[in-house]
Amino acid sequence: MCESRTIWWDGGLWLIDQTKLPGELIPIKMSSVRQLIEAIQSLRVRGAPALGAAGAYGIALAADLSRTSNPFDMIAELETAAEMIKDSRPTAVNLSWGVDRVLRAASSRESTEEIREAALREAEEVAEEDIRINKSLGKNGAKLLDDGDCVLTHCNAGRLACVGWGTALGVIRSAVQAGKRIHVYACETRPLNQGSRLTAWELIQDDIPVTLICDNMSGSLMRKGRIDKVIVGADRITKDAVFNKIGTYNHAVLARYHKIPFYVAAPLSTFDQRHEEADIIVEERDPEEICSLAGKRVAPEGVDVYNPAFDATPLDLVTALITEKGVFRPPLMPPV
Ligand code: MRU
């Protein structure tokens, strides 16, 4: 199984440019906070836990690049960077969680050098913790999968969406590592194709059997009895709903109708128990993402477009939430 990291610090902040996959595996170095924000908004780095690490490292980057010798000025610079990074994508709660955690760790230091060191130390801890957490979550979830299962997943909740291992794909990896034969149906995930570009690529890298389908094929496959379980990741889990890539809700409704378990795998950092579905801003993206396919226009000029990046699935459609602290069947929630 591939164990390399998707975001790391090596004399500066590096990440895999996910927009170039599956064609090219290109690491890019972030030379400014603005460049990191561009990378977040254009989905060079994406997926809730990876955004958590990107936010955490973003504060370390701001500290590293700061030229002030005054600790108060440096903290003020970090606070400005924090607001800009948090505003770059609103839905995945991990982004602001990662930013705030590192900002907190850095803020209590007395010299600029201490602030720099504390920020980087905490960001590295966020990143290393992510892999450890995903492996525990994976082990907990693997118990829910049986040898021979066909599992449907949506978007990419694999190692690319995290620092490593993955959440929904982490559960599948852990089950395969435990000797179970699992076949994955990966939904292509229009409009940006995280399923076909990233999930299919990751699974092929790990020799896990995968069949790519269009998003609108899941109902037909369920009706034919070819899906045993659905596992997806999450961008935010509020008191009443799971926010994840647009299209997740469709699979959840279909899974309920066909009596198929619908699992959500996410670390505790994705839980936002202070808010409800109605409070959350769902990012709406450029209409161009729907109007063009592989750089070619596929819709008439001037057409009206609706392009939300995420949808909300009510918790009563979720069979269980798989976390590093165990498996919770709603209305039961993990202690956060
Ligand atoms: O727009 P994206 O690609 O960042 O959306 C990602 C998802 O919706 C993932 O399913 C989610 O972040 C979970 S990743 C472990």
mmCIF file of C-alpha atoms and ligand atoms in Angstrom:
data_model
loop_
_atom_site.group_PDB
_atom_site.id
_atom_site.type_symbol
_atom_site.label_atom_id
_atom_site.label_comp_id
_atom_site.label_asym_id
_atom_site.label_seq_id
_atom_site.Cartn_x
_atom_site.Cartn_y
_atom_site.Cartn_z
ATOM 1 C CA MET A 1 0.000 0.000 0.000
ATOM 2 C CA CYS A 2 1.276 3.460 -0.884
ATOM 3 C CA GLU A 3 2.457 5.242 2.296
ATOM 4 C CA SER A 4 3.823 8.509 0.864
ATOM 5 C CA ARG A 5 2.441 11.826 2.132
ATOM 6 C CA THR A 6 0.435 14.265 0.031
ATOM 7 C CA ILE A 7 1.524 17.384 1.951
ATOM 8 C CA TRP A 8 4.792 17.878 3.818
ATOM 9 C CA TRP A 9 7.450 20.346 5.010
ATOM 10 C CA ASP A 10 10.944 20.155 3.565
ATOM 11 C CA GLY A 11 12.622 23.571 3.812
ATOM 12 C CA GLY A 12 9.163 24.917 2.940
ATOM 13 C CA LEU A 13 5.645 23.683 2.274
ATOM 14 C CA TRP A 14 5.175 21.075 -0.461
ATOM 15 C CA LEU A 15 2.071 19.398 -1.798
ATOM 16 C CA ILE A 16 1.050 17.101 -4.620
ATOM 17 C CA ASP A 17 -0.787 19.084 -7.300
ATOM 18 C CA GLN A 18 -3.986 17.005 -7.500
ATOM 19 C CA THR A 19 -5.249 18.841 -10.591
ATOM 20 C CA LYS A 20 -2.490 17.134 -12.607
ATOM 21 C CA LEU A 21 -3.495 13.591 -11.592
ATOM 22 C CA PRO A 22 -3.823 10.937 -12.906
ATOM 23 C CA GLY A 23 -1.544 12.069 -15.753
ATOM 24 C CA GLU A 24 1.340 13.507 -13.736
ATOM 25 C CA LEU A 25 2.450 13.274 -10.103
ATOM 26 C CA ILE A 26 3.875 16.751 -9.525
ATOM 27 C CA PRO A 27 4.958 18.155 -6.138
ATOM 28 C CA ILE A 28 4.750 21.952 -5.895
ATOM 29 C CA LYS A 29 6.404 24.219 -3.344
ATOM 30 C CA MET A 30 4.273 26.986 -1.825
ATOM 31 C CA SER A 31 6.263 30.220 -1.873
ATOM 32 C CA SER A 32 3.554 32.416 -0.308
ATOM 33 C CA VAL A 33 0.284 32.245 1.607
ATOM 34 C CA ARG A 34 -1.432 33.647 -1.505
ATOM 35 C CA GLN A 35 -0.094 30.748 -3.542
ATOM 36 C CA LEU A 36 -1.426 28.311 -0.918
ATOM 37 C CA ILE A 37 -4.846 29.978 -1.077
ATOM 38 C CA GLU A 38 -4.846 29.658 -4.863
ATOM 39 C CA ALA A 39 -3.904 25.962 -4.450
ATOM 40 C CA ILE A 40 -6.816 25.444 -2.029
ATOM 41 C CA GLN A 41 -9.347 27.262 -4.219
ATOM 42 C CA SER A 42 -8.321 25.496 -7.397
ATOM 43 C CA LEU A 43 -8.302 22.104 -5.615
ATOM 44 C CA ARG A 44 -4.579 21.423 -6.064
ATOM 45 C CA VAL A 45 -4.939 20.409 -2.409
ATOM 46 C CA ARG A 46 -8.410 19.236 -1.436
ATOM 47 C CA GLY A 47 -10.360 16.864 0.812
ATOM 48 C CA ALA A 48 -11.265 17.823 4.374
ATOM 49 C CA PRO A 49 -8.310 16.327 6.333
ATOM 50 C CA ALA A 50 -5.769 17.505 3.705
ATOM 51 C CA LEU A 51 -7.291 20.984 4.010
ATOM 52 C CA GLY A 52 -6.844 20.722 7.797
ATOM 53 C CA ALA A 53 -3.128 20.047 7.279
ATOM 54 C CA ALA A 54 -2.889 22.743 4.575
ATOM 55 C CA GLY A 55 -4.428 25.275 6.979
ATOM 56 C CA ALA A 56 -2.066 24.205 9.759
ATOM 57 C CA TYR A 57 1.015 24.398 7.526
ATOM 58 C CA GLY A 58 -0.302 27.680 6.085
ATOM 59 C CA ILE A 59 0.240 29.371 9.459
ATOM 60 C CA ALA A 60 3.712 27.804 9.725
ATOM 61 C CA LEU A 61 4.413 29.148 6.217
ATOM 62 C CA ALA A 62 3.243 32.649 7.163
ATOM 63 C CA ALA A 63 5.566 32.550 10.200
ATOM 64 C CA ASP A 64 8.452 31.216 8.122
ATOM 65 C CA LEU A 65 8.076 33.989 5.530
ATOM 66 C CA SER A 66 7.564 36.817 8.025
ATOM 67 C CA ARG A 67 10.450 39.319 8.176
ATOM 68 C CA THR A 68 9.439 41.152 11.345
ATOM 69 C CA SER A 69 11.545 40.940 14.512
ATOM 70 C CA ASN A 70 8.627 41.998 16.708
ATOM 71 C CA PRO A 71 6.607 39.039 18.111
ATOM 72 C CA PHE A 72 3.401 41.112 18.412
ATOM 73 C CA ASP A 73 3.654 42.144 14.759
ATOM 74 C CA MET A 74 4.309 38.546 13.789
ATOM 75 C CA ILE A 75 1.189 37.308 15.613
ATOM 76 C CA ALA A 76 -0.832 40.068 13.884
ATOM 77 C CA GLU A 77 0.512 38.845 10.513
ATOM 78 C CA LEU A 78 -0.419 35.252 11.380
ATOM 79 C CA GLU A 79 -3.927 36.339 12.367
ATOM 80 C CA THR A 80 -4.382 38.076 9.002
ATOM 81 C CA ALA A 81 -3.091 34.999 7.177
ATOM 82 C CA ALA A 82 -5.423 32.816 9.273
ATOM 83 C CA GLU A 83 -8.506 34.786 8.219
ATOM 84 C CA MET A 84 -7.503 34.679 4.545
ATOM 85 C CA ILE A 85 -6.849 30.931 4.601
ATOM 86 C CA LYS A 86 -10.073 30.150 6.491
ATOM 87 C CA ASP A 87 -12.095 32.194 3.973
ATOM 88 C CA SER A 88 -10.652 30.346 0.977
ATOM 89 C CA ARG A 89 -13.147 27.435 1.176
ATOM 90 C CA PRO A 90 -16.076 27.646 3.602
ATOM 91 C CA THR A 91 -17.572 24.146 3.901
ATOM 92 C CA ALA A 92 -14.894 21.721 5.186
ATOM 93 C CA VAL A 93 -14.556 22.497 8.895
ATOM 94 C CA ASN A 94 -11.074 20.930 9.052
ATOM 95 C CA LEU A 95 -9.559 23.967 7.296
ATOM 96 C CA SER A 96 -10.393 26.419 10.078
ATOM 97 C CA TRP A 97 -9.733 23.707 12.679
ATOM 98 C CA GLY A 98 -6.127 23.284 11.399
ATOM 99 C CA VAL A 99 -5.529 27.042 11.119
ATOM 100 C CA ASP A 100 -6.867 27.795 14.604
ATOM 101 C CA ARG A 101 -4.957 24.959 16.234
ATOM 102 C CA VAL A 102 -1.580 26.187 14.948
ATOM 103 C CA LEU A 103 -2.410 29.835 15.587
ATOM 104 C CA ARG A 104 -3.236 28.926 19.214
ATOM 105 C CA ALA A 105 0.034 27.018 19.648
ATOM 106 C CA ALA A 106 2.078 29.909 18.202
ATOM 107 C CA SER A 107 0.311 32.778 19.959
ATOM 108 C CA SER A 108 1.583 32.094 23.472
ATOM 109 C CA ARG A 109 5.297 32.358 22.457
ATOM 110 C CA GLU A 110 7.510 35.291 23.338
ATOM 111 C CA SER A 111 10.029 35.635 20.500
ATOM 112 C CA THR A 112 9.613 35.458 16.719
ATOM 113 C CA GLU A 113 11.920 32.425 16.662
ATOM 114 C CA GLU A 114 9.751 30.639 19.239
ATOM 115 C CA ILE A 115 6.618 31.521 17.271
ATOM 116 C CA ARG A 116 8.134 30.067 14.069
ATOM 117 C CA GLU A 117 9.238 26.873 15.837
ATOM 118 C CA ALA A 118 5.949 26.381 17.673
ATOM 119 C CA ALA A 119 3.908 26.899 14.483
ATOM 120 C CA LEU A 120 5.915 24.378 12.487
ATOM 121 C CA ARG A 121 5.982 21.859 15.367
ATOM 122 C CA GLU A 122 2.194 22.004 15.730
ATOM 123 C CA ALA A 123 1.607 21.792 11.957
ATOM 124 C CA GLU A 124 3.841 18.693 11.772
ATOM 125 C CA GLU A 125 1.862 17.199 14.669
ATOM 126 C CA VAL A 126 -1.452 17.864 12.839
ATOM 127 C CA ALA A 127 -0.054 16.102 9.757
ATOM 128 C CA GLU A 128 1.394 13.087 11.573
ATOM 129 C CA GLU A 129 -1.726 12.755 13.711
ATOM 130 C CA ASP A 130 -3.840 12.634 10.543
ATOM 131 C CA ILE A 131 -2.174 9.416 9.376
ATOM 132 C CA ARG A 132 -2.386 7.820 12.850
ATOM 133 C CA ILE A 133 -6.063 8.767 13.163
ATOM 134 C CA ASN A 134 -6.940 7.471 9.694
ATOM 135 C CA LYS A 135 -5.309 4.150 10.475
ATOM 136 C CA SER A 136 -7.333 3.772 13.704
ATOM 137 C CA LEU A 137 -10.495 4.848 11.922
ATOM 138 C CA GLY A 138 -9.655 2.379 9.150
ATOM 139 C CA LYS A 139 -9.320 -0.497 11.616
ATOM 140 C CA ASN A 140 -12.625 0.399 13.284
ATOM 141 C CA GLY A 141 -14.420 0.556 9.949
ATOM 142 C CA ALA A 142 -12.819 -2.549 8.456
ATOM 143 C CA LYS A 143 -14.862 -4.663 10.910
ATOM 144 C CA LEU A 144 -18.010 -3.517 9.097
ATOM 145 C CA LEU A 145 -16.832 -4.929 5.751
ATOM 146 C CA ASP A 146 -17.122 -8.595 4.839
ATOM 147 C CA ASP A 147 -14.862 -10.641 2.615
ATOM 148 C CA GLY A 148 -16.183 -10.343 -0.965
ATOM 149 C CA ASP A 149 -18.057 -7.045 -0.420
ATOM 150 C CA CYS A 150 -18.694 -4.621 -3.294
ATOM 151 C CA VAL A 151 -18.443 -1.113 -1.872
ATOM 152 C CA LEU A 152 -19.595 2.075 -3.561
ATOM 153 C CA THR A 153 -17.791 5.336 -2.816
ATOM 154 C CA HIS A 154 -18.217 8.920 -4.009
ATOM 155 C CA CYS A 155 -15.608 11.623 -4.615
ATOM 156 C CA ASN A 156 -12.150 10.972 -3.179
ATOM 157 C CA ALA A 157 -11.800 10.242 0.521
ATOM 158 C CA GLY A 158 -8.473 8.524 0.070
ATOM 159 C CA ARG A 159 -4.909 9.360 1.001
ATOM 160 C CA LEU A 160 -4.939 12.270 -1.459
ATOM 161 C CA ALA A 161 -7.781 13.835 0.529
ATOM 162 C CA CYS A 162 -5.728 13.442 3.720
ATOM 163 C CA VAL A 163 -2.045 13.520 4.624
ATOM 164 C CA GLY A 164 -2.049 9.755 4.177
ATOM 165 C CA TRP A 165 -4.073 6.507 4.302
ATOM 166 C CA GLY A 166 -7.528 8.061 3.791
ATOM 167 C CA THR A 167 -10.874 7.924 5.553
ATOM 168 C CA ALA A 168 -13.457 6.068 3.395
ATOM 169 C CA LEU A 169 -10.647 4.531 1.326
ATOM 170 C CA GLY A 170 -8.688 4.066 4.558
ATOM 171 C CA VAL A 171 -11.451 1.735 5.779
ATOM 172 C CA ILE A 172 -11.233 -0.187 2.505
ATOM 173 C CA ARG A 173 -7.406 -0.306 2.693
ATOM 174 C CA SER A 174 -7.548 -1.594 6.275
ATOM 175 C CA ALA A 175 -10.066 -4.288 5.298
ATOM 176 C CA VAL A 176 -7.853 -5.372 2.382
ATOM 177 C CA GLN A 177 -4.817 -5.373 4.672
ATOM 178 C CA ALA A 178 -6.758 -7.656 7.030
ATOM 179 C CA GLY A 179 -7.128 -10.132 4.144
ATOM 180 C CA LYS A 180 -10.648 -9.287 2.938
ATOM 181 C CA ARG A 181 -11.376 -9.152 -0.797
ATOM 182 C CA ILE A 182 -13.135 -5.856 -1.521
ATOM 183 C CA HIS A 183 -14.294 -4.568 -4.901
ATOM 184 C CA VAL A 184 -14.830 -0.809 -5.121
ATOM 185 C CA TYR A 185 -17.302 1.003 -7.375
ATOM 186 C CA ALA A 186 -15.929 4.550 -7.738
ATOM 187 C CA CYS A 187 -18.390 7.216 -8.858
ATOM 188 C CA GLU A 188 -16.704 9.617 -11.276
ATOM 189 C CA THR A 189 -17.980 12.632 -9.244
ATOM 190 C CA ARG A 190 -18.922 15.318 -11.723
ATOM 191 C CA PRO A 191 -18.137 18.081 -12.278
ATOM 192 C CA LEU A 192 -14.496 17.841 -11.205
ATOM 193 C CA ASN A 193 -14.120 14.066 -11.409
ATOM 194 C CA GLN A 194 -12.338 13.418 -8.113
ATOM 195 C CA GLY A 195 -13.622 9.822 -8.371
ATOM 196 C CA SER A 196 -12.275 9.020 -11.825
ATOM 197 C CA ARG A 197 -9.101 11.108 -11.571
ATOM 198 C CA LEU A 198 -8.105 10.407 -7.964
ATOM 199 C CA THR A 199 -9.996 7.490 -6.352
ATOM 200 C CA ALA A 200 -9.565 5.183 -9.344
ATOM 201 C CA TRP A 201 -5.877 6.163 -9.566
ATOM 202 C CA GLU A 202 -5.218 5.543 -5.855
ATOM 203 C CA LEU A 203 -6.931 2.166 -5.849
ATOM 204 C CA ILE A 204 -5.084 1.019 -8.955
ATOM 205 C CA GLN A 205 -1.806 2.062 -7.265
ATOM 206 C CA ASP A 206 -2.727 -0.205 -4.341
ATOM 207 C CA ASP A 207 -3.946 -3.110 -6.497
ATOM 208 C CA ILE A 208 -7.461 -2.869 -5.059
ATOM 209 C CA PRO A 209 -10.051 -3.881 -7.691
ATOM 210 C CA VAL A 210 -12.041 -0.847 -8.827
ATOM 211 C CA THR A 211 -14.798 -0.254 -11.367
ATOM 212 C CA LEU A 212 -15.457 3.314 -12.465
ATOM 213 C CA ILE A 213 -19.090 4.378 -12.946
ATOM 214 C CA CYS A 214 -20.915 7.610 -13.737
ATOM 215 C CA ASP A 215 -22.691 9.131 -10.725
ATOM 216 C CA ASN A 216 -26.129 8.359 -12.162
ATOM 217 C CA MET A 217 -25.425 4.596 -12.329
ATOM 218 C CA SER A 218 -25.470 3.873 -8.593
ATOM 219 C CA GLY A 219 -29.249 3.307 -8.362
ATOM 220 C CA SER A 220 -29.268 0.809 -11.172
ATOM 221 C CA LEU A 221 -26.327 -1.111 -9.642
ATOM 222 C CA MET A 222 -28.058 -1.193 -6.228
ATOM 223 C CA ARG A 223 -31.259 -2.462 -7.836
ATOM 224 C CA LYS A 224 -29.289 -5.267 -9.487
ATOM 225 C CA GLY A 225 -27.920 -6.260 -6.033
ATOM 226 C CA ARG A 226 -24.345 -5.414 -6.978
ATOM 227 C CA ILE A 227 -23.597 -3.008 -4.101
ATOM 228 C CA ASP A 228 -23.234 -4.386 -0.554
ATOM 229 C CA LYS A 229 -22.225 -1.188 1.242
ATOM 230 C CA VAL A 230 -21.661 2.512 0.625
ATOM 231 C CA ILE A 231 -18.792 4.372 2.338
ATOM 232 C CA VAL A 232 -18.097 8.060 1.896
ATOM 233 C CA GLY A 233 -16.030 10.703 3.683
ATOM 234 C CA ALA A 234 -17.276 14.030 5.045
ATOM 235 C CA ASP A 235 -16.393 17.698 4.965
ATOM 236 C CA ARG A 236 -18.394 18.605 8.045
ATOM 237 C CA ILE A 237 -20.730 16.694 10.344
ATOM 238 C CA THR A 238 -23.178 18.973 12.115
ATOM 239 C CA LYS A 239 -25.742 17.978 14.788
ATOM 240 C CA ASP A 240 -28.138 16.849 12.073
ATOM 241 C CA ALA A 241 -26.357 16.257 8.762
ATOM 242 C CA VAL A 242 -23.266 15.098 6.913
ATOM 243 C CA PHE A 243 -21.858 17.556 4.382
ATOM 244 C CA ASN A 244 -19.936 15.837 1.621
ATOM 245 C CA LYS A 245 -19.344 16.111 -2.134
ATOM 246 C CA ILE A 246 -22.454 16.948 -4.150
ATOM 247 C CA GLY A 247 -24.174 13.694 -5.109
ATOM 248 C CA THR A 248 -23.629 11.978 -1.749
ATOM 249 C CA TYR A 249 -27.250 12.588 -0.733
ATOM 250 C CA ASN A 250 -28.517 10.820 -3.866
ATOM 251 C CA HIS A 251 -26.524 7.681 -2.954
ATOM 252 C CA ALA A 252 -27.786 7.841 0.657
ATOM 253 C CA VAL A 253 -31.446 7.986 -0.415
ATOM 254 C CA LEU A 254 -30.908 5.152 -2.891
ATOM 255 C CA ALA A 255 -29.074 3.082 -0.278
ATOM 256 C CA ARG A 256 -31.978 3.483 2.184
ATOM 257 C CA TYR A 257 -34.501 2.452 -0.478
ATOM 258 C CA HIS A 258 -32.458 -0.651 -1.324
ATOM 259 C CA LYS A 259 -31.689 -1.449 2.371
ATOM 260 C CA ILE A 260 -27.939 -1.080 1.860
ATOM 261 C CA PRO A 261 -25.781 0.190 4.782
ATOM 262 C CA PHE A 262 -24.578 3.764 4.245
ATOM 263 C CA TYR A 263 -21.403 4.554 6.221
ATOM 264 C CA VAL A 264 -19.583 7.854 6.729
ATOM 265 C CA ALA A 265 -15.899 7.708 7.722
ATOM 266 C CA ALA A 266 -14.431 10.871 9.262
ATOM 267 C CA PRO A 267 -12.017 11.965 11.992
ATOM 268 C CA LEU A 268 -13.325 13.887 15.010
ATOM 269 C CA SER A 269 -11.825 17.073 13.506
ATOM 270 C CA THR A 270 -14.618 16.934 10.879
ATOM 271 C CA PHE A 271 -17.373 17.071 13.529
ATOM 272 C CA ASP A 272 -18.986 20.435 14.145
ATOM 273 C CA GLN A 273 -21.473 19.848 16.928
ATOM 274 C CA ARG A 274 -22.071 23.564 17.496
ATOM 275 C CA HIS A 275 -23.969 23.996 14.234
ATOM 276 C CA GLU A 276 -26.928 22.614 12.316
ATOM 277 C CA GLU A 277 -27.344 22.056 8.586
ATOM 278 C CA ALA A 278 -29.068 25.412 8.081
ATOM 279 C CA ASP A 279 -26.079 27.322 9.528
ATOM 280 C CA ILE A 280 -23.543 26.029 7.010
ATOM 281 C CA ILE A 281 -22.391 27.828 3.876
ATOM 282 C CA VAL A 282 -22.157 25.483 0.924
ATOM 283 C CA GLU A 283 -19.479 26.629 -1.494
ATOM 284 C CA GLU A 284 -20.784 27.421 -4.972
ATOM 285 C CA ARG A 285 -18.182 27.098 -7.683
ATOM 286 C CA ASP A 286 -17.489 28.543 -11.106
ATOM 287 C CA PRO A 287 -20.244 27.657 -13.655
ATOM 288 C CA GLU A 288 -17.447 26.947 -16.112
ATOM 289 C CA GLU A 289 -16.768 23.660 -14.237
ATOM 290 C CA ILE A 290 -20.119 22.337 -15.527
ATOM 291 C CA CYS A 291 -20.161 24.059 -18.919
ATOM 292 C CA SER A 292 -16.862 22.559 -20.030
ATOM 293 C CA LEU A 293 -15.499 19.044 -20.061
ATOM 294 C CA ALA A 294 -11.741 18.464 -20.454
ATOM 295 C CA GLY A 295 -11.365 22.021 -21.709
ATOM 296 C CA LYS A 296 -14.130 21.692 -24.320
ATOM 297 C CA ARG A 297 -17.402 23.645 -24.077
ATOM 298 C CA VAL A 298 -20.361 21.249 -23.654
ATOM 299 C CA ALA A 299 -23.171 23.703 -22.793
ATOM 300 C CA PRO A 300 -24.677 26.571 -24.759
ATOM 301 C CA GLU A 301 -23.325 30.051 -24.073
ATOM 302 C CA GLY A 302 -25.488 32.002 -21.620
ATOM 303 C CA VAL A 303 -27.109 28.975 -19.930
ATOM 304 C CA ASP A 304 -27.980 29.417 -16.229
ATOM 305 C CA VAL A 305 -25.893 27.101 -13.993
ATOM 306 C CA TYR A 306 -26.129 25.900 -10.381
ATOM 307 C CA ASN A 307 -22.853 24.406 -9.128
ATOM 308 C CA PRO A 308 -22.753 23.679 -5.369
ATOM 309 C CA ALA A 309 -19.646 21.736 -4.314
ATOM 310 C CA PHE A 310 -21.365 19.843 -1.474
ATOM 311 C CA ASP A 311 -24.719 18.544 -0.285
ATOM 312 C CA ALA A 312 -26.117 17.598 3.113
ATOM 313 C CA THR A 313 -27.311 14.112 4.014
ATOM 314 C CA PRO A 314 -29.564 13.987 7.093
ATOM 315 C CA LEU A 315 -28.132 11.794 9.839
ATOM 316 C CA ASP A 316 -31.166 9.524 9.808
ATOM 317 C CA LEU A 317 -29.978 8.183 6.431
ATOM 318 C CA VAL A 318 -26.574 7.281 7.916
ATOM 319 C CA THR A 319 -26.192 3.725 9.207
ATOM 320 C CA ALA A 320 -23.021 4.537 11.145
ATOM 321 C CA LEU A 321 -20.288 7.141 11.566
ATOM 322 C CA ILE A 322 -16.833 5.573 11.528
ATOM 323 C CA THR A 323 -14.291 7.529 13.614
ATOM 324 C CA GLU A 324 -10.949 6.985 15.364
ATOM 325 C CA LYS A 325 -12.927 6.652 18.618
ATOM 326 C CA GLY A 326 -15.128 3.860 17.309
ATOM 327 C CA VAL A 327 -18.304 3.351 15.304
ATOM 328 C CA PHE A 328 -21.364 5.429 16.253
ATOM 329 C CA ARG A 329 -24.882 4.732 15.070
ATOM 330 C CA PRO A 330 -26.912 7.993 14.874
ATOM 331 C CA PRO A 331 -28.494 9.481 16.911
ATOM 332 C CA LEU A 332 -25.435 8.397 18.926
ATOM 333 C CA MET A 333 -22.526 10.767 18.215
ATOM 334 C CA PRO A 334 -18.861 10.574 19.245
ATOM 335 C CA PRO A 335 -17.780 12.701 22.221
ATOM 336 C CA VAL A 336 -16.118 15.800 20.676
HETATM 337 O O1 MRU B 1 -14.203 19.563 -3.278
HETATM 338 P P1 MRU B 1 -13.348 18.506 -2.630
HETATM 339 O O2 MRU B 1 -12.659 17.637 -3.617
HETATM 340 O O3 MRU B 1 -12.411 19.092 -1.598
HETATM 341 O O4 MRU B 1 -14.390 17.589 -1.852
HETATM 342 C C1 MRU B 1 -13.892 16.533 -1.069
HETATM 343 C C2 MRU B 1 -14.953 15.681 -0.496
HETATM 344 O O5 MRU B 1 -16.130 15.952 -0.594
HETATM 345 C C3 MRU B 1 -14.496 14.498 0.305
HETATM 346 O O6 MRU B 1 -15.407 13.448 0.206
HETATM 347 C C4 MRU B 1 -14.371 14.904 1.785
HETATM 348 O O7 MRU B 1 -13.562 16.036 1.921
HETATM 349 C C5 MRU B 1 -13.839 13.819 2.628
HETATM 350 S S1 MRU B 1 -12.129 13.548 2.337
HETATM 351 C C6 MRU B 1 -11.523 12.410 3.427
#
